Amino acid sequence: QILDSWKEIAAYLGRAVRTVQTWERSEGLPVHRHQHRKAGTVYAYPGEIDTWRKERAGLANGVADLAGRRRRKVHAAIAAATAVALAAGSWLLYRAAGADRESEPADTILETRGWLMIGGFDNRTEIPHLGDTLAAALRRELANSSHLKVAPKERIGDVLQLMGRPSDSAVDAELAREVAVRDGGIRAVLGGRVDGLGSSYVLSIHVLNAADGVTLASLSAEAGEQESILPAVTKLSRELRQTLGEALAEADPAERLSRVTTPSLRALELYSRADRLLLEETLGGPAQNEAAEQLLREAIAKDPEFASSYTHLAWALRRQSRPESEYLPFARTATELMGKATAVERCFIRGSLYTLKSEISGRRSDLEAALTQYQALLQLDPGHAWASRNAAGALQELDRGSEVLELLRGLVEARPHDVATLARAARELVVATGNLDRARSLIERIRRIEELQPPEARSRDGFVELFPVHAAWVRGDLDGALGELDRVAASLDRLPAPERRSLATTAQQHYLDLGMFEKADALQRKYSAPDRTFWEWRLAWRRGDGEHLRESMLRRYREGNLFQTVRVAYILGQFGFLTEAGELLARLPPDFDLEMALVTAARGFVHLAGGRPREAISHLEAALPMLRHDVNLGSYFYTARSLSRAWEALGQPERGIAVLEEAARQKPSALLVGHWWMELRLQLAELYRSTGRVERAGAIEDDLRRHCAHADSDFPILRELERRGARATV
């Protein structure tokens, strides 16, 4: 008997279709897919399901830890894949279409499943670096498959580091299988070889099951000359996709061979080096952008029709703050030449052009078009580092920060051993959902990864290191928060300079939230974290020193930067400098429609200060939901306070109280902006008192005094609490 659809499988188990689909993804329910048919055509064997059900029943009374769950999923997936290969001829890396995936909660981070790793190419020619270049070319080609998921090279580097090897170690066939097994989620390994036969070249590739080394596929192709090597890679990648079960549309053979990223091996090598430099720009600074620019100009000289090189050159110039007249033409040229590029490359080329245009125009439509391209790209290549960064930035600029977490789920799946990716996901969980338990589970996963690394290789991420401070503050354990904070501050001298400065900056922000200005300033003086100008602005903001803040903000403002114009106008409006805020808002182009949450909120501030509470409410209510998911939650708390004042001005204090009560519940999300949460609570206490709820007001103020247990005497919230206490005594 065969259960030949999701409905039959669900009926056999006595569950809903969505439930059994979830079990397949998360608990290894043995479901197979038909060869050469759409991903939704599934079948299953009752005997396999019965065996799975018995094994699952043994786990019903206990919850295994994260590592145990992942091992079970890996073993179940490998077993299911083997059954598919033996019984149905399907391939273990077949990926379900999006229609088969149930929509899961936004704060659930998916485990990894079904990845293919591209190992090294054995270069038996006299052409230098040919093996690495061919591996990169094959990775770029296979990334366009809807059938395969190619592990990013960064993921391979993550595992190598866990094995005590440099992340850029050469990976031969033996090491590749070891990496795949250690990874736990990479199911198969692709290796290759290139031989020189006179003036010709023979390329061969093979795919091995990572678990047992059994060959799943083996192919070869011949290139009659050096210029034919990369077209041969394109041909091989297409044949491999078909061999492994992907149905590809027929195309003219000549067209298939001509559709190659670049025929120049040297151009591809130069481009790949520049790509690494740009991705690591934060480590090397501006010099890496300049070096990347030179490499990309060389690549274009070798192949003037290499579309992706033009896009990367545009980014390299943009990062050097060059004028748009220098970088935008290169981005446009890339779109004109992208007919020979792969699908992934075309998505990134178009997305980049729209992103760069949006920075100039400030139009929402440009950034939405860019986001569409990045999302399509990530469906093909979930680990694409450029696309994930740009997509996350676009979502924030479009006031769609709530969707960033969904984006990070794909990144965690693509790089499950990367501390930076896991830390970013954990931080977003806190900011977007306030779910400290889920964030803690990711941080524990980071700790387990770091235990496998030598001390010098560990990355001291500021959020991860200081998460216990935030967690203790949320619980109201101020002594515990300060103890953790002092412990981290005392360890800074033992760290390398870049990590020390970054961690000192985060620690400094926590001290400011505790009202400890002197300790925060001591960190700034000792480690210059951040630079003095930025520090003075931040300190003025936390102290409520409006005049100093005004001077600092206007000094930092640069004409022509639309996004900075919005942020400066918002902050000035927040502190009551309405003339300056209004002037800056008036400088925005009429069709500027990005950062609308901040623009709308700033206009709400102006209306409220001008005695127009109804107009203020219209703007502030529109802005508040979007700001809830902004990384800068200080904007959310202050906008909520202004909206409450507007309702109070209309004689409806109860509606103002409701706004503040809802915002106050977001305390777990108030990462590094706890003082804004405290000021909001001060305002709520005042409203309670004015409406006769004196006892509730007093309870809030007593709680805030506990939060100020270690604050300096000039902490504005502590001064206000003392003033209220003196007033109550009188």
XYZ file of C-alpha atoms in Angstrom:
730
model
C 0.000 0.000 0.000
C 1.178 3.519 -0.819
C -0.235 6.706 0.662
C -0.181 8.861 -2.461
C -0.938 12.395 -1.226
C -0.720 14.688 1.803
C -4.406 13.999 2.464
C -3.918 10.226 2.560
C -0.853 10.559 4.815
C -2.744 12.900 7.150
C -5.764 10.566 7.247
C -3.527 7.590 8.081
C -2.046 9.527 11.017
C -5.379 11.029 12.046
C -4.025 14.574 11.865
C -4.430 17.698 9.733
C -2.360 18.105 6.570
C -0.496 21.101 7.999
C 0.434 19.075 11.076
C 1.992 16.201 9.127
C 3.836 18.678 6.913
C 5.318 20.206 10.054
C 6.260 16.724 11.321
C 8.070 16.029 8.065
C 10.142 19.199 8.395
C 10.871 19.140 12.099
C 10.640 15.506 13.220
C 11.753 13.428 10.244
C 8.367 11.985 9.206
C 9.344 9.745 6.217
C 7.632 11.378 3.223
C 8.966 10.894 -0.333
C 8.552 12.937 -3.518
C 8.005 11.721 -7.055
C 10.786 12.196 -9.573
C 10.302 14.844 -12.312
C 7.060 16.130 -10.832
C 6.256 19.217 -8.842
C 7.390 19.254 -5.225
C 3.853 18.889 -3.905
C 3.415 15.343 -5.331
C 4.340 13.192 -2.359
C 3.883 9.612 -1.216
C 4.676 7.523 1.884
C 4.787 3.899 3.031
C 2.594 2.957 6.032
C 5.295 0.623 7.376
C 7.843 3.454 7.528
C 5.314 5.735 9.186
C 4.484 3.079 11.797
C 8.175 2.686 12.632
C 8.599 6.468 12.880
C 5.522 6.738 15.116
C 6.850 4.125 17.554
C 10.228 5.849 17.810
C 8.546 9.212 18.317
C 6.320 7.833 21.089
C 9.415 7.007 23.122
C 10.261 10.705 23.237
C 6.829 11.907 24.282
C 7.615 12.166 27.998
C 10.746 14.261 27.739
C 12.170 17.178 25.790
C 15.656 16.602 24.390
C 18.188 19.409 24.245
C 18.963 21.343 21.064
C 21.886 19.152 20.029
C 19.879 15.990 20.547
C 16.993 17.287 18.471
C 19.316 18.186 15.636
C 20.981 14.760 15.661
C 17.611 13.028 15.466
C 16.544 15.208 12.573
C 19.802 14.548 10.715
C 19.512 10.786 11.203
C 15.849 10.741 10.215
C 16.519 12.856 7.134
C 19.414 10.621 6.035
C 17.312 7.491 6.565
C 14.414 8.989 4.613
C 16.753 10.054 1.827
C 18.244 6.582 1.551
C 14.769 5.067 1.291
C 13.913 7.490 -1.473
C 17.076 6.635 -3.431
C 16.473 2.888 -3.121
C 12.703 2.696 -3.527
C 11.704 5.565 -5.738
C 14.864 6.781 -7.475
C 14.402 10.267 -6.074
C 17.344 12.240 -4.762
C 18.038 13.089 -1.128
C 18.511 16.818 -1.712
C 15.095 17.428 -3.285
C 13.718 20.621 -1.759
C 10.016 21.132 -1.192
C 8.387 24.043 -2.979
C 7.282 27.010 -0.893
C 3.633 25.926 -1.203
C 4.414 22.831 0.872
C 5.808 24.813 3.803
C 3.484 25.749 6.606
C 3.755 29.321 7.830
C 5.493 29.106 11.194
C 5.658 31.672 14.021
C 7.954 34.580 13.181
C 10.173 33.940 16.187
C 10.907 30.279 15.338
C 14.401 29.696 13.997
C 14.442 26.742 11.603
C 16.966 23.960 11.776
C 19.083 23.218 8.716
C 18.178 20.424 6.266
C 19.292 19.021 2.910
C 22.357 20.999 1.834
C 24.906 20.222 -0.885
C 28.533 21.186 -0.277
C 30.942 22.016 -3.086
C 34.405 20.800 -2.148
C 37.694 21.535 -3.838
C 38.623 20.937 -7.476
C 41.770 18.907 -8.096
C 43.711 21.075 -10.538
C 45.938 18.953 -12.808
C 46.765 21.716 -15.258
C 49.389 24.434 -15.400
C 46.818 27.226 -14.953
C 47.276 28.781 -11.469
C 44.216 28.864 -9.138
C 42.087 27.050 -11.735
C 40.637 24.631 -9.174
C 39.381 27.416 -6.890
C 38.030 29.383 -9.842
C 36.086 26.392 -11.167
C 34.655 25.616 -7.714
C 33.479 29.235 -7.465
C 31.985 29.089 -10.966
C 30.124 25.864 -10.218
C 28.812 27.270 -6.954
C 27.455 30.312 -8.804
C 25.783 28.123 -11.428
C 24.172 25.673 -8.988
C 22.939 28.483 -6.762
C 20.322 29.116 -9.455
C 18.754 25.692 -8.948
C 15.265 25.396 -7.491
C 16.109 21.783 -6.647
C 19.383 22.091 -4.743
C 20.537 24.141 -1.776
C 24.231 24.914 -2.025
C 25.998 25.501 1.284
C 27.669 28.950 1.311
C 31.453 28.850 1.403
C 31.247 30.852 4.636
C 29.382 27.928 6.212
C 32.195 25.574 5.236
C 34.649 28.009 6.811
C 32.579 28.023 10.008
C 32.894 24.231 10.301
C 36.611 24.289 9.500
C 37.132 26.689 12.383
C 35.236 24.338 14.701
C 37.654 21.627 13.560
C 40.610 23.815 14.549
C 41.556 24.689 10.974
C 41.741 28.083 9.246
C 38.437 28.992 7.600
C 40.137 29.324 4.196
C 41.842 25.915 4.318
C 42.061 23.967 1.076
C 39.337 21.306 1.089
C 40.134 18.021 -0.638
C 37.682 15.137 -1.080
C 38.468 13.487 2.259
C 38.263 16.712 4.242
C 35.052 17.699 2.436
C 33.239 14.610 3.698
C 34.527 15.211 7.225
C 33.268 18.803 7.074
C 29.855 17.609 5.894
C 29.560 15.050 8.690
C 30.714 17.528 11.339
C 28.230 20.087 10.027
C 25.333 17.698 10.598
C 23.102 19.231 7.937
C 25.101 18.860 4.722
C 23.819 15.692 3.074
C 26.092 15.400 0.035
C 29.478 16.571 -1.202
C 30.392 17.587 -4.742
C 34.012 17.244 -5.797
C 35.747 17.771 -9.094
C 38.876 17.509 -11.144
C 40.280 19.225 -14.222
C 42.951 17.620 -16.416
C 44.962 19.151 -19.232
C 45.248 17.049 -22.389
C 47.428 18.989 -24.785
C 45.447 22.123 -25.644
C 42.219 20.569 -24.353
C 40.817 20.196 -20.850
C 38.609 17.541 -19.268
C 36.375 18.488 -16.339
C 34.777 15.819 -14.164
C 32.497 16.127 -11.152
C 31.003 13.632 -8.724
C 28.460 13.834 -5.906
C 28.872 11.646 -2.815
C 26.472 10.825 -0.022
C 28.164 12.455 2.986
C 26.992 9.709 5.352
C 28.523 6.693 3.598
C 30.539 7.995 0.635
C 28.319 6.293 -1.971
C 28.462 8.035 -5.371
C 25.143 9.616 -6.300
C 26.171 11.133 -9.626
C 29.251 11.398 -11.841
C 29.652 13.543 -14.983
C 32.383 14.897 -17.241
C 32.800 17.402 -20.057
C 35.581 18.422 -22.426
C 36.750 21.933 -23.288
C 38.701 22.271 -26.517
C 40.509 25.425 -25.386
C 40.968 27.572 -22.315
C 38.165 29.955 -23.326
C 35.747 27.000 -23.357
C 36.358 25.923 -19.746
C 33.750 28.131 -18.085
C 31.048 27.349 -20.700
C 31.812 23.688 -19.971
C 31.142 24.337 -16.274
C 27.759 25.808 -17.213
C 26.985 22.722 -19.304
C 28.058 20.386 -16.487
C 25.972 22.209 -13.883
C 22.891 21.925 -16.069
C 23.441 18.212 -16.671
C 24.006 17.639 -12.963
C 20.764 19.384 -12.056
C 18.881 17.167 -14.504
C 20.654 14.020 -13.297
C 19.652 14.793 -9.725
C 16.008 15.150 -10.639
C 15.437 18.786 -11.554
C 13.180 19.372 -14.532
C 14.728 22.105 -16.685
C 13.116 23.839 -19.612
C 14.668 22.923 -22.911
C 16.807 25.588 -24.511
C 18.890 25.869 -27.635
C 22.271 24.174 -26.936
C 24.227 27.094 -28.349
C 22.331 29.501 -26.130
C 23.047 27.349 -23.056
C 26.763 27.433 -23.741
C 26.872 31.179 -24.337
C 24.931 31.984 -21.161
C 27.929 32.099 -18.865
C 28.932 34.685 -16.264
C 32.221 35.404 -18.010
C 34.410 33.367 -20.357
C 37.534 34.839 -18.713
C 39.050 32.760 -15.922
C 41.203 35.702 -14.871
C 38.205 38.059 -14.695
C 36.306 35.594 -12.507
C 39.306 35.179 -10.198
C 39.687 38.984 -9.795
C 35.971 39.394 -9.189
C 35.930 36.662 -6.533
C 38.791 38.323 -4.649
C 37.013 41.690 -4.775
C 33.784 40.090 -3.560
C 35.565 38.775 -0.455
C 37.100 42.174 0.234
C 33.742 43.932 0.022
C 32.032 41.397 2.270
C 34.786 41.812 4.874
C 34.907 45.603 4.542
C 33.958 46.136 8.190
C 37.159 44.334 9.224
C 39.561 46.186 6.975
C 37.874 49.545 6.579
C 38.059 51.918 3.595
C 41.303 50.431 2.300
C 39.459 47.238 1.364
C 36.951 49.193 -0.733
C 39.815 50.808 -2.606
C 41.537 47.464 -3.155
C 38.268 45.945 -4.365
C 37.824 48.831 -6.796
C 41.203 48.136 -8.404
C 40.503 44.404 -8.716
C 37.112 45.054 -10.306
C 38.536 47.536 -12.815
C 41.050 44.849 -13.804
C 38.251 42.286 -14.135
C 36.305 44.628 -16.421
C 39.434 45.212 -18.496
C 39.740 41.433 -18.957
C 36.048 41.066 -19.822
C 34.176 44.322 -20.607
C 30.884 42.371 -20.677
C 31.191 40.897 -17.152
C 27.972 42.373 -15.729
C 28.442 41.516 -12.043
C 31.832 43.265 -11.959
C 30.112 46.545 -12.848
C 27.617 46.137 -10.008
C 30.338 45.398 -7.464
C 32.373 48.327 -8.759
C 29.369 50.605 -8.191
C 29.176 49.400 -4.575
C 32.938 49.812 -4.042
C 32.716 53.433 -5.221
C 29.537 54.114 -3.240
C 31.232 52.890 -0.059
C 34.013 55.386 -0.655
C 31.390 58.186 -0.626
C 32.040 58.966 -4.273
C 29.361 61.056 -6.058
C 26.446 59.323 -7.747
C 27.727 60.482 -11.138
C 30.665 58.079 -10.631
C 28.970 54.940 -9.316
C 25.429 54.934 -10.726
C 26.503 54.595 -14.407
C 28.301 51.339 -13.545
C 25.148 49.949 -11.906
C 23.156 50.850 -15.033
C 25.765 49.283 -17.313
C 25.444 46.031 -15.364
C 21.719 45.834 -16.158
C 22.444 46.360 -19.848
C 24.933 43.466 -19.858
C 23.146 41.001 -17.584
C 21.731 38.899 -20.425
C 24.667 36.487 -19.985
C 24.455 36.426 -16.195
C 22.870 33.697 -14.073
C 19.446 34.141 -12.471
C 21.015 34.855 -9.071
C 23.315 37.457 -10.580
C 20.493 39.127 -12.493
C 18.441 39.463 -9.306
C 21.351 41.052 -7.480
C 22.229 43.368 -10.365
C 18.663 44.688 -10.600
C 18.274 44.861 -6.825
C 21.498 46.833 -6.467
C 20.488 49.380 -9.082
C 17.148 49.965 -7.353
C 18.828 50.230 -3.945
C 21.332 52.808 -5.164
C 18.578 54.772 -6.900
C 16.461 54.753 -3.727
C 19.331 56.325 -1.768
C 19.290 59.199 -4.224
C 15.540 59.557 -4.833
C 14.128 58.580 -1.436
C 11.280 56.849 -3.288
C 9.594 53.874 -1.691
C 8.874 52.333 -5.086
C 12.607 52.007 -5.847
C 13.362 50.241 -2.577
C 10.327 47.961 -2.880
C 11.539 46.947 -6.339
C 14.981 46.217 -4.871
C 13.487 44.136 -2.061
C 11.501 42.057 -4.558
C 14.735 41.181 -6.360
C 16.586 40.274 -3.152
C 13.727 38.080 -1.949
C 13.674 36.221 -5.266
C 17.440 35.776 -5.037
C 17.236 34.381 -1.490
C 14.690 31.814 -2.620
C 17.391 30.468 -4.936
C 20.420 31.065 -2.720
C 19.430 31.369 0.971
C 23.008 32.002 2.062
C 23.704 34.939 -0.284
C 25.400 37.370 2.114
C 24.918 40.495 -0.004
C 21.226 39.876 -0.614
C 20.469 39.181 3.054
C 22.190 42.372 4.216
C 20.528 44.546 1.592
C 17.105 42.953 2.101
C 17.276 43.541 5.864
C 18.216 47.178 5.298
C 15.383 47.614 2.803
C 12.820 46.184 5.230
C 13.924 48.637 7.909
C 13.785 51.606 5.542
C 10.322 50.504 4.373
C 9.073 50.382 7.995
C 8.692 46.610 7.716
C 11.113 45.686 10.470
C 8.786 42.924 11.660
C 9.778 40.909 8.566
C 13.509 40.989 9.295
C 13.221 38.034 11.647
C 11.724 35.890 8.888
C 14.693 36.818 6.715
C 17.092 35.791 9.481
C 15.500 32.356 9.699
C 16.880 31.608 6.241
C 20.309 32.903 7.230
C 20.416 30.731 10.339
C 19.475 27.763 8.159
C 22.259 28.612 5.723
C 24.929 29.254 8.385
C 23.960 27.346 11.533
C 27.494 27.468 12.982
C 28.219 31.168 12.425
C 28.304 33.117 15.678
C 27.625 36.473 13.998
C 24.515 35.148 12.220
C 23.159 33.492 15.364
C 23.860 36.619 17.430
C 22.065 38.784 14.896
C 19.060 36.469 14.993
C 19.038 36.454 18.800
C 19.212 40.233 18.931
C 16.370 40.578 16.456
C 14.296 38.138 18.519
C 14.678 40.436 21.518
C 13.943 43.644 19.618
C 11.095 42.319 17.465
C 9.369 39.974 19.906
C 10.813 40.495 23.384
C 11.182 36.716 23.619
C 14.209 36.367 25.881
C 13.837 32.588 26.220
C 14.229 31.961 22.493
C 17.103 34.421 22.327
C 18.735 32.647 25.255
C 18.519 29.306 23.440
C 20.385 30.782 20.474
C 22.994 32.295 22.787
C 23.477 28.909 24.451
C 24.020 27.490 20.975
C 26.658 30.182 20.378
C 28.370 29.217 23.634
C 28.534 25.573 22.569
C 30.096 26.604 19.260
C 32.638 28.818 21.027
C 33.615 25.989 23.363
C 34.920 24.146 20.298
C 37.053 27.085 19.213
C 40.432 28.166 20.575
C 40.137 31.336 22.734
C 41.851 33.518 20.143
C 39.291 32.539 17.472
C 36.226 33.431 19.536
C 34.246 36.503 18.536
C 33.146 38.550 21.544
C 29.833 39.854 20.215
C 28.556 42.761 22.314
C 24.952 41.605 22.382
C 25.874 38.028 23.329
C 28.326 39.031 26.039
C 25.948 41.538 27.608
C 22.681 39.658 27.154
C 22.747 38.650 30.868
C 22.799 42.369 31.746
C 19.648 43.029 29.754
C 17.932 39.881 31.057
C 18.677 40.861 34.672
C 17.415 44.417 34.034
C 14.166 43.062 32.566
C 13.686 40.933 35.709
C 14.273 43.999 37.863
C 17.501 42.537 39.275
C 19.579 45.702 39.156
C 22.382 44.334 41.341
C 22.700 41.334 39.040
C 22.709 43.569 35.954
C 25.466 45.767 37.371
C 27.512 42.757 38.474
C 27.434 41.287 34.964
C 28.223 44.667 33.441
C 31.201 45.299 35.707
C 32.500 41.801 34.978
C 32.511 42.450 31.221
C 34.050 45.912 31.650
C 36.857 44.412 33.756
C 37.689 41.927 30.985
C 38.115 44.495 28.211
C 41.872 44.952 28.598
C 42.425 41.290 27.761
C 40.754 41.584 24.340
C 42.194 42.554 20.938
C 41.696 46.234 20.118
C 38.748 45.953 17.619
C 36.728 43.633 19.879
C 37.598 45.700 22.957
C 36.329 48.899 21.388
C 33.114 47.319 20.117
C 32.346 45.641 23.438
C 33.183 48.823 25.339
C 30.643 50.745 23.238
C 27.868 48.269 24.098
C 28.838 48.210 27.781
C 28.793 51.990 27.791
C 25.201 52.028 26.556
C 24.157 49.697 29.368
C 25.810 51.967 31.937
C 23.863 54.890 30.470
C 20.603 52.957 30.824
C 21.437 52.393 34.493
C 21.998 56.144 34.859
C 25.715 55.669 35.555
C 27.146 58.513 33.482
C 30.552 58.586 35.175
C 31.271 54.905 34.460
C 30.071 55.309 30.885
C 32.312 58.340 30.389
C 35.277 56.474 31.863
C 34.880 53.799 29.173
C 34.770 56.465 26.495
C 37.945 58.126 27.769
C 39.819 54.822 28.078
C 38.764 53.118 24.862
C 37.479 55.981 22.661
C 34.256 54.075 22.198
C 32.591 55.716 20.398
C 34.399 58.806 19.053
C 34.098 61.934 21.183
C 31.611 63.775 18.949
C 29.206 60.871 18.823
C 29.657 60.295 22.542
C 28.763 63.911 23.364
C 25.593 63.589 21.274
C 24.621 60.337 22.968
C 25.338 61.684 26.464
C 23.313 64.839 25.811
C 20.408 62.703 24.627
C 20.451 60.493 27.736
C 20.777 63.474 30.057
C 17.953 65.318 28.387
C 20.307 68.185 27.552
C 18.292 69.561 24.655
C 20.432 72.574 23.791
C 23.637 70.557 23.648
C 21.830 67.914 21.619
C 20.563 70.528 19.179
C 24.074 71.848 18.570
C 25.500 68.354 18.190
C 22.790 67.206 15.780
C 23.045 70.230 13.529
C 26.824 69.861 13.529
C 26.484 66.233 12.388
C 23.863 67.000 9.744
C 25.025 66.777 6.136
C 23.124 68.470 3.347
C 21.843 66.059 0.700
C 21.664 62.924 2.848
C 17.901 62.340 2.882
C 17.912 59.606 5.488
C 20.044 61.621 7.889
C 17.736 64.595 7.318
C 14.803 62.496 8.512
C 16.561 61.235 11.626
C 17.859 64.642 12.661
C 14.406 66.191 12.120
C 12.825 63.456 14.250
C 15.241 63.932 17.150
C 15.010 67.728 17.075
C 11.215 67.525 16.981
C 11.290 65.099 19.879
C 13.138 67.646 22.021
C 10.897 70.518 21.011
C 13.110 72.279 18.451
C 10.203 72.612 16.081
C 11.535 75.389 13.878
C 14.660 73.414 12.984
C 12.694 70.181 12.604
C 10.165 71.842 10.303
C 12.888 73.369 8.166
C 14.583 69.994 7.706
C 11.302 68.258 6.822
C 10.630 70.955 4.240
C 13.917 70.091 2.525
C 12.730 66.577 1.664
C 11.721 66.130 -2.001
C 7.945 66.082 -2.614
C 8.080 62.437 -3.736
C 10.204 61.265 -0.791
C 8.249 58.422 0.813
C 10.843 56.360 2.668
C 11.383 56.410 6.441
C 7.743 57.452 6.598
C 7.327 56.259 10.171
C 9.911 58.776 11.412
C 8.730 61.499 9.022
C 5.109 60.983 10.061
C 6.009 60.937 13.752
C 8.094 64.122 13.415
C 5.151 65.883 11.769
C 2.995 64.633 14.626
C 5.364 66.296 17.112
C 5.070 69.598 15.235
C 1.246 69.408 15.203
C 1.132 68.584 18.910
C 3.424 71.462 19.865
C 1.383 73.769 17.644
C -1.825 73.005 19.564
C -3.334 70.691 16.926
C -3.838 67.426 18.848
C -6.243 65.859 16.322
C -3.762 66.251 13.488
C -1.019 64.993 15.810
C -3.022 61.866 16.652
C -3.572 61.122 12.966
C 0.179 61.164 12.325
C 1.333 59.485 15.525
C -1.164 56.622 15.313
C 0.000 55.915 11.770
C 3.669 55.879 12.805
C 3.490 53.934 16.076
C 2.835 50.359 14.765
C 5.699 50.640 12.291
C 8.105 51.947 14.928
C 7.335 49.002 17.196
C 9.590 46.860 15.038
C 12.265 49.480 14.498
C 15.687 48.558 15.844
C 15.715 51.968 17.497
C 12.877 51.288 19.916
C 13.530 54.619 21.571
C 11.532 56.077 18.688
C 8.635 53.790 19.550
C 8.570 54.768 23.224
C 8.818 58.500 22.591
C 6.146 58.428 19.878
C 3.847 56.554 22.276
C 4.423 59.266 24.877
C 3.548 61.993 22.381
C 0.406 60.149 21.277
C -0.673 59.863 24.918
C -0.177 63.617 25.402
C -2.288 64.281 22.314
C -5.183 62.239 23.719
C -4.797 63.997 27.036
C -4.946 67.360 25.255
C -8.289 66.292 23.744
C -9.603 65.553 27.223
C -9.391 61.757 26.826
C -6.734 60.688 29.349
C -7.985 57.091 29.432
C -7.017 56.622 25.802
C -3.632 58.119 26.601
C -3.244 55.671 29.488
C -4.095 52.739 27.204
C -1.337 53.788 24.776
C 1.241 53.984 27.563
C 0.188 50.710 29.166
C 0.637 48.860 25.887
C 4.047 50.444 25.303
C 5.158 49.693 28.869
C 4.582 45.991 28.236
C 7.406 46.083 25.684
C 10.092 46.262 28.381
C 11.842 43.045 27.217
C 12.323 44.651 23.795
C 13.864 47.839 25.216
C 17.403 46.748 24.383
C 19.832 49.623 25.103
C 16.938 52.114 25.301
C 15.724 51.281 28.789
C 15.781 54.938 29.828
C 13.036 55.670 27.250
C 10.935 52.904 28.761
C 11.507 54.408 32.207
C 10.493 57.889 31.062
C 7.336 56.430 29.544
C 6.534 54.796 32.874
C 7.081 58.126 34.628
C 4.503 59.682 32.325
C 2.093 56.798 32.974
C 2.438 57.287 36.738
C 1.653 60.984 36.324
C -1.476 60.169 34.306
C -2.591 57.626 36.892
C -2.165 60.245 39.599
C -4.118 62.867 37.648
C -7.019 60.439 37.196
C -7.166 59.512 40.876
C -5.224 56.236 40.804
C -2.634 57.406 43.311
C -1.743 53.939 44.595
C -0.938 52.640 41.110
C 1.124 55.753 40.410
C 3.083 55.216 43.609
C 3.762 51.566 42.751
C 5.246 52.562 39.379
C 7.407 55.255 40.959
C 8.687 52.851 43.632
C 9.608 50.366 40.885
C 11.443 53.094 38.985
C 13.378 54.036 42.107
C 14.606 50.430 42.249
C 15.700 50.782 38.625
C 17.703 53.859 39.648
C 19.440 52.032 42.504
C 22.905 52.617 41.019
C 22.225 55.828 39.085
C 24.318 58.988 39.436
C 22.632 61.867 41.224
C 22.203 63.810 37.955
C 20.259 61.028 36.205
C 17.131 62.880 34.947
C 14.729 60.086 35.918
C 16.130 59.940 39.455
C 15.891 63.747 39.769
C 12.260 63.646 38.657
C 11.449 60.889 41.151
C 13.072 62.904 43.930
C 11.075 65.966 42.890
C 7.852 63.987 43.016
C 8.776 62.536 46.391
C 9.430 66.008 47.760
C 6.136 67.233 46.325
C 4.250 64.353 47.936
C 5.898 65.093 51.299
C 4.825 68.732 51.129
